Amino acid sequence: MVPADTTPTNTAPATPSPAWNQLTPWTQFHGYLRAGEGTSEGHDQACFQLPGAQSKYRLGNECQIYSELEIDQKLYQFSNGMQLSAVGMASLVNDLGYSPTFHGDHGAIRLPQSYVQLTNLPGLDDMRVWIGRIYYRRNDVHINDFFYWNPTGLGAGVENIPIGHGLKLSYAMFREDYIDQPNYATRHDLQLSGVHPNPGGELQFGLSYIPARGSITGSDGLGADTHSGWSFTVQHIQKNLLGGKNKLAFQYGQGPGTGLSYTGTLTDNNQYKSLRFLDAFDWQATRDFSGQLLGLYERDIAPSGGSLTWVSMGIRPVYAITHHIKIQGDIGNDRVTPDNGPTRTLLKASVALTLAMDRSFWSRPELRLFYTYAHWNQAAQAAAAPGDPLSTTGIFGSSRTGSTVGAQVEWWW
């Protein structure tokens, strides 16, 4: 899922813009929609994700209907050009396990963003001050919808403070993550950007610290001690590479910092550790040929045999046959190896005939007619939850292959 553009408008135009998503000079809206329908060998559409993997390759492999609608409202224009504005976003998903603030028979509604901000500070055009619930400095890989660096949450912060030599510092304090937590916790997020070691390249650094908060009530109803934790991220972004960019990231965390930017389990001590390497490259090599490639390695260390290793590799090439017709596919392989068990594997491949607005990889909306095939091993089947498509109690039974055919629309604006 690609987030809506929440970049504040620097100045309000004197007359309404002809852009269709601008209601007035002071009000704009943005959104995202993903919806589809499919069948898996005569049953409802199945989606394939390996137990222990934190994401799945998404082309022809998304069973949710998900949408977001964001409204950006300028509240006051100061005489020196500074602006006070508010941003609100509602999301709708048909999965009731999505921590809803309201739910009924057909879906769940949340408010993932609701904040106010000061922008256009005199002499500090890139800086902003904000408070509320916000999508904050998120980094993701589109082809598997994996938000690997995502300090989003409920809090307050100051972003892009110039400290000289082109460097910018951002600080935020959060009390809750992007999902509802059973226990509130303070999380400090500090980021440094603007380091340019080579032409077209930028280094970004992030540090997250979660102090201990005393005893909390566990799921068993008993008190449990919390621990402090931290995580560190360094990322290199190389632009203008085959018409796209490459993101290379290293992340490490301990204790509750094993969330690697969000808040992990508060009762985990420093024996719990997480380490991640990730490289994601998207290209637009020619007018008609584009795509994205991912390689990922993660090692999660836990006492008493709870450690595991997750390795993921995938690619989605896209070729524009005409201005409005594309053929695209993806193939992804996930491997999860617990220290106390056999390696689980899942191979998933899809192909989609696509009706699009333009030739590029990022152009939307797209309407896709897809076919998806998946194959998994016996260890993955044994680890799957009851009723999961990979399980023997799922729709494919004892078989370790499955397929889906269907249609999907994806749109952001």
Short mmCIF file of C-alpha atoms in Angstrom, two decimals:
data_model
loop_
_atom_site.label_atom_id
_atom_site.label_comp_id
_atom_site.label_asym_id
_atom_site.label_seq_id
_atom_site.Cartn_x
_atom_site.Cartn_y
_atom_site.Cartn_z
CA MET A 1 0.00 0.00 0.00
CA VAL A 2 1.45 3.35 -1.01
CA PRO A 3 0.52 6.14 1.39
CA ALA A 4 -1.26 9.26 0.28
CA ASP A 5 0.99 12.28 -0.23
CA THR A 6 0.91 14.24 3.02
CA THR A 7 3.50 16.84 2.06
CA PRO A 8 2.16 20.24 3.16
CA THR A 9 1.37 22.80 0.49
CA ASN A 10 3.80 25.71 0.80
CA THR A 11 1.41 28.48 -0.20
CA ALA A 12 -2.30 28.58 -0.89
CA PRO A 13 -3.06 29.79 -4.45
CA ALA A 14 -5.07 32.97 -4.86
CA THR A 15 -7.66 31.11 -6.93
CA PRO A 16 -8.74 27.48 -6.83
CA SER A 17 -6.46 25.10 -8.70
CA PRO A 18 -8.05 23.14 -11.55
CA ALA A 19 -6.81 19.95 -9.87
CA TRP A 20 -9.82 17.69 -9.33
CA ASN A 21 -8.75 16.72 -5.82
CA GLN A 22 -8.68 20.34 -4.56
CA LEU A 23 -12.02 21.35 -3.08
CA THR A 24 -11.03 24.95 -2.26
CA PRO A 25 -7.73 26.88 -2.13
CA TRP A 26 -7.54 25.82 1.54
CA THR A 27 -8.75 22.22 1.26
CA GLN A 28 -7.35 19.21 -0.56
CA PHE A 29 -8.00 15.51 -0.36
CA HIS A 30 -5.97 12.43 -1.22
CA GLY A 31 -6.74 8.77 -1.12
CA TYR A 32 -5.93 5.16 -1.79
CA LEU A 33 -8.07 2.21 -2.87
CA ARG A 34 -7.34 -1.47 -3.31
CA ALA A 35 -10.18 -3.87 -4.11
CA GLY A 36 -10.65 -7.11 -5.97
CA GLU A 37 -12.34 -10.44 -6.33
CA GLY A 38 -11.01 -13.87 -7.15
CA THR A 39 -11.50 -17.59 -6.89
CA SER A 40 -9.12 -20.32 -5.77
CA GLU A 41 -9.99 -23.61 -7.45
CA GLY A 42 -13.71 -23.16 -6.87
CA HIS A 43 -13.43 -21.54 -3.42
CA ASP A 44 -13.17 -17.95 -2.21
CA GLN A 45 -9.91 -16.23 -3.09
CA ALA A 46 -6.93 -17.45 -1.07
CA CYS A 47 -3.83 -15.42 -0.26
CA PHE A 48 -0.44 -16.98 0.48
CA GLN A 49 1.93 -15.88 3.25
CA LEU A 50 4.62 -17.98 4.89
CA PRO A 51 4.35 -18.41 8.69
CA GLY A 52 7.13 -16.34 10.27
CA ALA A 53 7.49 -13.97 7.28
CA GLN A 54 6.40 -10.40 7.97
CA SER A 55 5.02 -9.77 4.48
CA LYS A 56 3.91 -11.43 1.27
CA TYR A 57 4.40 -10.63 -2.42
CA ARG A 58 1.23 -8.78 -3.22
CA LEU A 59 0.50 -8.97 -6.96
CA GLY A 60 -2.60 -11.17 -7.27
CA ASN A 61 -2.21 -12.01 -3.58
CA GLU A 62 -4.31 -9.51 -1.60
CA CYS A 63 -7.63 -10.60 -0.15
CA GLN A 64 -8.48 -7.36 1.65
CA ILE A 65 -10.52 -4.46 0.38
CA TYR A 66 -8.67 -1.47 1.74
CA SER A 67 -9.15 2.28 1.27
CA GLU A 68 -7.97 5.57 2.73
CA LEU A 69 -9.40 9.07 2.39
CA GLU A 70 -7.34 12.02 3.62
CA ILE A 71 -8.42 15.66 3.96
CA ASP A 72 -5.82 18.42 4.33
CA GLN A 73 -7.35 21.62 5.69
CA LYS A 74 -5.45 24.88 6.10
CA LEU A 75 -6.73 26.56 9.26
CA TYR A 76 -4.84 29.85 9.34
CA GLN A 77 -2.40 31.80 7.17
CA PHE A 78 -0.06 34.05 9.19
CA SER A 79 1.14 37.36 7.79
CA ASN A 80 4.74 36.06 7.65
CA GLY A 81 3.67 33.12 5.46
CA MET A 82 3.55 30.49 8.20
CA GLN A 83 0.57 28.10 8.00
CA LEU A 84 -1.44 26.22 10.56
CA SER A 85 -3.20 23.20 9.05
CA ALA A 86 -4.93 19.97 10.03
CA VAL A 87 -4.81 16.54 8.41
CA GLY A 88 -7.38 13.81 8.96
CA MET A 89 -7.55 10.36 7.41
CA ALA A 90 -10.12 7.57 7.64
CA SER A 91 -9.36 4.04 6.49
CA LEU A 92 -11.72 1.16 5.77
CA VAL A 93 -10.65 -2.48 5.65
CA ASN A 94 -12.72 -5.66 5.46
CA ASP A 95 -10.44 -7.51 7.91
CA LEU A 96 -11.79 -7.27 11.46
CA GLY A 97 -8.38 -8.21 12.84
CA TYR A 98 -7.08 -4.75 11.91
CA SER A 99 -7.51 -3.16 15.35
CA PRO A 100 -10.58 -1.09 14.47
CA THR A 101 -11.98 1.83 16.38
CA PHE A 102 -15.38 0.85 14.96
CA HIS A 103 -16.49 -2.30 13.23
CA GLY A 104 -19.62 -3.88 11.87
CA ASP A 105 -20.47 -6.92 9.82
CA HIS A 106 -18.62 -5.81 6.70
CA GLY A 107 -15.42 -4.05 7.79
CA ALA A 108 -13.48 -1.86 10.16
CA ILE A 109 -12.95 1.90 10.25
CA ARG A 110 -9.88 3.56 11.77
CA LEU A 111 -8.36 7.03 11.96
CA PRO A 112 -4.70 6.33 11.08
CA GLN A 113 -3.96 10.06 10.79
CA SER A 114 -5.33 12.99 12.76
CA TYR A 115 -2.86 15.79 13.46
CA VAL A 116 -2.21 19.53 13.26
CA GLN A 117 0.99 21.10 11.97
CA LEU A 118 2.86 24.37 11.54
CA THR A 119 4.65 24.72 8.19
CA ASN A 120 6.35 27.46 6.13
CA LEU A 121 8.22 28.74 9.16
CA PRO A 122 10.11 31.91 8.08
CA GLY A 123 13.50 30.95 6.69
CA LEU A 124 12.79 27.25 7.41
CA ASP A 125 10.64 26.12 4.49
CA ASP A 126 11.29 22.38 4.96
CA MET A 127 10.73 22.37 8.72
CA ARG A 128 7.43 21.53 10.39
CA VAL A 129 6.08 21.12 13.91
CA TRP A 130 3.25 18.63 14.42
CA ILE A 131 1.16 16.90 17.08
CA GLY A 132 -1.30 14.01 16.79
CA ARG A 133 -1.47 10.64 15.04
CA ILE A 134 0.63 10.69 11.88
CA TYR A 135 2.20 8.64 9.09
CA TYR A 136 5.77 9.60 9.94
CA ARG A 137 8.80 9.23 7.65
CA ARG A 138 7.74 5.81 6.38
CA ASN A 139 9.94 3.63 4.17
CA ASP A 140 8.44 0.62 2.40
CA VAL A 141 8.98 -1.87 -0.40
CA HIS A 142 5.96 -1.75 -2.68
CA ILE A 143 6.03 -5.25 -4.20
CA ASN A 144 5.54 -6.92 -0.81
CA ASP A 145 3.97 -3.98 1.09
CA PHE A 146 6.73 -4.17 3.72
CA PHE A 147 7.16 -1.02 5.83
CA TYR A 148 10.63 -1.81 7.15
CA TRP A 149 11.35 1.65 8.65
CA ASN A 150 8.11 3.05 10.02
CA PRO A 151 8.10 5.12 13.24
CA THR A 152 4.48 6.13 12.60
CA GLY A 153 2.25 6.67 15.63
CA LEU A 154 0.60 9.03 18.12
CA GLY A 155 2.87 11.78 19.40
CA ALA A 156 4.51 15.12 18.60
CA GLY A 157 7.64 16.21 16.82
CA VAL A 158 9.80 18.72 15.00
CA GLU A 159 10.94 17.67 11.53
CA ASN A 160 13.81 18.81 9.27
CA ILE A 161 15.64 21.15 11.64
CA PRO A 162 18.60 22.60 9.69
CA ILE A 163 21.87 22.13 11.61
CA GLY A 164 24.31 23.28 8.95
CA HIS A 165 26.15 21.83 5.94
CA GLY A 166 22.84 20.65 4.47
CA LEU A 167 22.14 18.33 7.41
CA LYS A 168 18.65 18.09 8.87
CA LEU A 169 17.60 16.69 12.23
CA SER A 170 14.15 15.36 13.14
CA TYR A 171 12.89 14.44 16.61
CA ALA A 172 9.57 12.91 17.62
CA MET A 173 8.16 11.38 20.79
CA PHE A 174 5.43 8.77 20.45
CA ARG A 175 3.06 7.18 22.97
CA GLU A 176 1.46 4.64 20.63
CA ASP A 177 2.40 2.96 17.36
CA TYR A 178 0.47 2.80 14.11
CA ILE A 179 -1.52 -0.14 15.51
CA ASP A 180 -3.40 -0.19 18.80
CA GLN A 181 -1.15 -1.43 21.61
CA PRO A 182 -2.30 -3.26 24.74
CA ASN A 183 0.01 -1.00 26.79
CA TYR A 184 1.14 2.56 26.15
CA ALA A 185 4.89 3.18 25.97
CA THR A 186 7.10 6.20 25.28
CA ARG A 187 9.27 5.95 22.19
CA HIS A 188 11.83 8.60 21.20
CA ASP A 189 12.73 8.81 17.51
CA LEU A 190 15.74 10.78 16.27
CA GLN A 191 16.72 10.98 12.58
CA LEU A 192 19.50 12.67 10.64
CA SER A 193 19.34 13.21 6.88
CA GLY A 194 21.20 15.18 4.25
CA VAL A 195 24.55 13.33 4.26
CA HIS A 196 25.65 13.02 0.61
CA PRO A 197 28.67 10.68 0.28
CA ASN A 198 28.46 10.42 -3.53
CA PRO A 199 26.65 12.07 -6.45
CA GLY A 200 22.96 11.24 -6.31
CA GLY A 201 23.39 9.36 -3.02
CA GLU A 202 22.16 10.19 0.47
CA LEU A 203 22.80 8.58 3.86
CA GLN A 204 20.04 8.64 6.47
CA PHE A 205 20.39 7.65 10.13
CA GLY A 206 17.75 6.81 12.71
CA LEU A 207 17.79 6.01 16.43
CA SER A 208 14.80 4.83 18.43
CA TYR A 209 14.80 4.52 22.24
CA ILE A 210 12.07 3.02 24.43
CA PRO A 211 12.56 3.50 28.20
CA ALA A 212 11.23 0.95 30.68
CA ARG A 213 7.87 1.95 32.17
CA GLY A 214 7.55 -0.27 35.24
CA SER A 215 5.16 -3.17 35.61
CA ILE A 216 2.30 -3.87 33.19
CA THR A 217 -0.53 -6.39 33.15
CA GLY A 218 0.19 -9.29 30.85
CA SER A 219 -2.22 -11.38 28.80
CA ASP A 220 -2.47 -13.80 31.75
CA GLY A 221 -3.70 -10.99 33.99
CA LEU A 222 -0.51 -10.99 36.07
CA GLY A 223 2.00 -8.18 36.47
CA ALA A 224 5.18 -8.24 34.38
CA ASP A 225 8.27 -6.04 34.39
CA THR A 226 9.11 -3.99 31.32
CA HIS A 227 12.57 -3.31 29.89
CA SER A 228 14.18 -0.52 27.94
CA GLY A 229 15.11 -1.07 24.31
CA TRP A 230 16.59 0.65 21.30
CA SER A 231 17.07 0.29 17.57
CA PHE A 232 19.34 1.85 14.97
CA THR A 233 18.86 2.28 11.20
CA VAL A 234 21.28 3.47 8.54
CA GLN A 235 20.06 3.75 4.95
CA HIS A 236 21.67 4.76 1.67
CA ILE A 237 19.41 5.99 -1.14
CA GLN A 238 20.85 6.20 -4.63
CA LYS A 239 18.76 8.19 -7.09
CA ASN A 240 18.93 8.42 -10.89
CA LEU A 241 19.79 4.75 -11.28
CA LEU A 242 18.25 3.31 -14.47
CA GLY A 243 15.50 5.91 -14.13
CA GLY A 244 14.72 4.83 -10.56
CA LYS A 245 16.44 4.49 -7.19
CA ASN A 246 18.04 1.94 -4.89
CA LYS A 247 17.53 1.75 -1.11
CA LEU A 248 20.06 -0.19 0.97
CA ALA A 249 19.25 -0.41 4.69
CA PHE A 250 20.80 -1.95 7.80
CA GLN A 251 18.79 -2.18 11.05
CA TYR A 252 19.55 -3.53 14.51
CA GLY A 253 17.54 -3.53 17.74
CA GLN A 254 17.43 -4.96 21.26
CA GLY A 255 14.63 -5.56 23.78
CA PRO A 256 11.46 -3.63 22.83
CA GLY A 257 13.61 -2.10 20.08
CA THR A 258 13.36 -5.34 18.08
CA GLY A 259 10.40 -3.68 16.35
CA LEU A 260 13.16 -1.87 14.35
CA SER A 261 11.50 1.56 14.47
CA TYR A 262 8.19 0.76 16.14
CA THR A 263 7.66 -0.53 19.71
CA GLY A 264 8.33 -4.22 20.24
CA THR A 265 7.20 -6.35 23.19
CA LEU A 266 7.76 -4.29 26.34
CA THR A 267 8.60 -7.30 28.51
CA ASP A 268 11.48 -8.42 26.24
CA ASN A 269 14.94 -7.90 27.77
CA ASN A 270 18.25 -7.34 25.99
CA GLN A 271 18.54 -11.06 25.18
CA TYR A 272 16.02 -10.37 22.40
CA LYS A 273 17.76 -8.97 19.32
CA SER A 274 16.85 -8.30 15.68
CA LEU A 275 19.14 -7.67 12.73
CA ARG A 276 18.00 -6.83 9.19
CA PHE A 277 19.66 -6.14 5.83
CA LEU A 278 17.46 -4.96 2.96
CA ASP A 279 18.07 -3.83 -0.60
CA ALA A 280 15.20 -2.59 -2.80
CA PHE A 281 15.69 -1.30 -6.34
CA ASP A 282 13.02 0.15 -8.61
CA TRP A 283 13.81 1.04 -12.19
CA GLN A 284 12.35 2.68 -15.27
CA ALA A 285 15.06 1.52 -17.65
CA THR A 286 13.16 2.52 -20.80
CA ARG A 287 9.86 4.14 -21.58
CA ASP A 288 8.18 0.73 -21.52
CA PHE A 289 10.26 -1.44 -19.15
CA SER A 290 10.13 -0.92 -15.38
CA GLY A 291 9.99 -2.91 -12.18
CA GLN A 292 11.16 -3.48 -8.63
CA LEU A 293 13.56 -5.96 -7.03
CA LEU A 294 13.96 -6.94 -3.35
CA GLY A 295 16.50 -8.86 -1.30
CA LEU A 296 16.06 -9.18 2.47
CA TYR A 297 17.76 -10.98 5.36
CA GLU A 298 16.50 -10.83 8.96
CA ARG A 299 17.72 -12.62 12.06
CA ASP A 300 15.54 -12.54 15.19
CA ILE A 301 17.24 -13.83 18.33
CA ALA A 302 15.20 -14.94 21.34
CA PRO A 303 16.04 -17.13 24.36
CA SER A 304 14.69 -20.65 24.84
CA GLY A 305 14.73 -21.66 21.19
CA GLY A 306 12.59 -18.82 19.85
CA SER A 307 15.14 -17.55 17.31
CA LEU A 308 14.52 -17.63 13.56
CA THR A 309 15.95 -16.40 10.26
CA TRP A 310 13.83 -14.91 7.45
CA VAL A 311 15.21 -14.58 3.91
CA SER A 312 13.15 -13.11 1.08
CA MET A 313 13.88 -12.43 -2.59
CA GLY A 314 11.44 -11.18 -5.19
CA ILE A 315 11.03 -9.24 -8.40
CA ARG A 316 8.17 -7.58 -10.29
CA PRO A 317 8.98 -6.66 -13.92
CA VAL A 318 6.48 -4.54 -15.87
CA TYR A 319 6.33 -4.04 -19.64
CA ALA A 320 4.01 -1.52 -21.31
CA ILE A 321 2.64 -3.01 -24.52
CA THR A 322 0.80 0.21 -25.35
CA HIS A 323 0.20 3.49 -23.53
CA HIS A 324 -2.63 1.93 -21.51
CA ILE A 325 -1.92 -1.82 -21.53
CA LYS A 326 0.81 -3.51 -19.52
CA ILE A 327 1.86 -7.04 -18.81
CA GLN A 328 3.40 -7.53 -15.39
CA GLY A 329 4.35 -10.41 -13.18
CA ASP A 330 6.13 -11.20 -9.98
CA ILE A 331 7.93 -14.09 -8.41
CA GLY A 332 8.86 -14.20 -4.76
CA ASN A 333 10.53 -16.75 -2.53
CA ASP A 334 10.34 -16.64 1.29
CA ARG A 335 12.33 -18.91 3.60
CA VAL A 336 11.91 -19.01 7.38
CA THR A 337 14.28 -21.15 9.46
CA PRO A 338 13.51 -21.52 13.18
CA ASP A 339 16.44 -22.61 15.32
CA ASN A 340 14.32 -25.42 16.74
CA GLY A 341 12.67 -26.65 13.55
CA PRO A 342 12.94 -27.30 9.79
CA THR A 343 13.08 -24.58 7.15
CA ARG A 344 9.73 -23.40 5.79
CA THR A 345 9.55 -22.28 2.16
CA LEU A 346 6.96 -20.57 -0.03
CA LEU A 347 7.33 -19.82 -3.74
CA LYS A 348 4.67 -17.53 -5.18
CA ALA A 349 4.36 -16.32 -8.79
CA SER A 350 1.76 -14.16 -10.55
CA VAL A 351 1.10 -12.72 -13.99
CA ALA A 352 -1.34 -9.88 -14.70
CA LEU A 353 -2.74 -8.25 -17.82
CA THR A 354 -3.15 -4.62 -16.77
CA LEU A 355 -5.19 -1.65 -17.96
CA ALA A 356 -3.39 1.50 -16.78
CA MET A 357 -3.39 5.27 -17.10
CA ASP A 358 0.25 5.41 -18.24
CA ARG A 359 3.31 3.30 -19.02
CA SER A 360 5.38 3.84 -15.86
CA PHE A 361 5.72 1.51 -12.88
CA TRP A 362 4.07 3.99 -10.49
CA SER A 363 1.19 5.16 -12.67
CA ARG A 364 -2.25 4.53 -11.18
CA PRO A 365 -5.10 3.63 -11.34
CA GLU A 366 -4.55 0.09 -12.62
CA LEU A 367 -7.08 -2.67 -13.32
CA ARG A 368 -5.44 -6.11 -13.32
CA LEU A 369 -6.62 -9.53 -14.46
CA PHE A 370 -4.29 -11.95 -12.69
CA TYR A 371 -3.33 -15.57 -12.22
CA THR A 372 -1.36 -16.61 -9.13
CA TYR A 373 0.40 -19.89 -8.33
CA ALA A 374 1.99 -20.91 -5.02
CA HIS A 375 4.01 -23.88 -3.79
CA TRP A 376 5.07 -24.54 -0.19
CA ASN A 377 6.87 -27.31 1.64
CA GLN A 378 5.76 -29.65 4.41
CA ALA A 379 7.34 -27.55 7.16
CA ALA A 380 5.32 -24.52 6.05
CA GLN A 381 2.18 -26.64 5.96
CA ALA A 382 2.79 -27.89 9.51
CA ALA A 383 3.45 -24.35 10.84
CA ALA A 384 0.37 -22.75 9.22
CA ALA A 385 -2.56 -21.82 11.43
CA PRO A 386 -5.77 -23.91 11.17
CA GLY A 387 -7.78 -22.82 8.14
CA ASP A 388 -4.85 -21.01 6.53
CA PRO A 389 -4.49 -21.80 2.79
CA LEU A 390 -1.12 -23.45 3.53
CA SER A 391 -2.61 -25.69 6.25
CA THR A 392 -4.03 -29.18 5.76
CA THR A 393 -7.31 -27.72 7.10
CA GLY A 394 -7.29 -24.99 4.45
CA ILE A 395 -9.05 -25.05 1.10
CA PHE A 396 -6.19 -26.96 -0.62
CA GLY A 397 -6.20 -29.77 1.97
CA SER A 398 -3.10 -31.96 1.96
CA SER A 399 -1.89 -30.48 -1.33
CA ARG A 400 1.08 -28.12 -1.12
CA THR A 401 0.24 -26.13 -4.24
CA GLY A 402 -2.55 -23.68 -4.91
CA SER A 403 -3.70 -21.14 -7.48
CA THR A 404 -5.95 -18.11 -7.75
CA VAL A 405 -7.49 -16.21 -10.66
CA GLY A 406 -9.20 -12.85 -10.32
CA ALA A 407 -9.29 -9.10 -10.91
CA GLN A 408 -8.06 -6.19 -8.82
CA VAL A 409 -8.01 -2.40 -8.98
CA GLU A 410 -5.40 -0.23 -7.27
CA TRP A 411 -5.60 3.57 -7.20
CA TRP A 412 -3.94 6.40 -5.34
CA TRP A 413 -4.38 10.11 -5.90
#
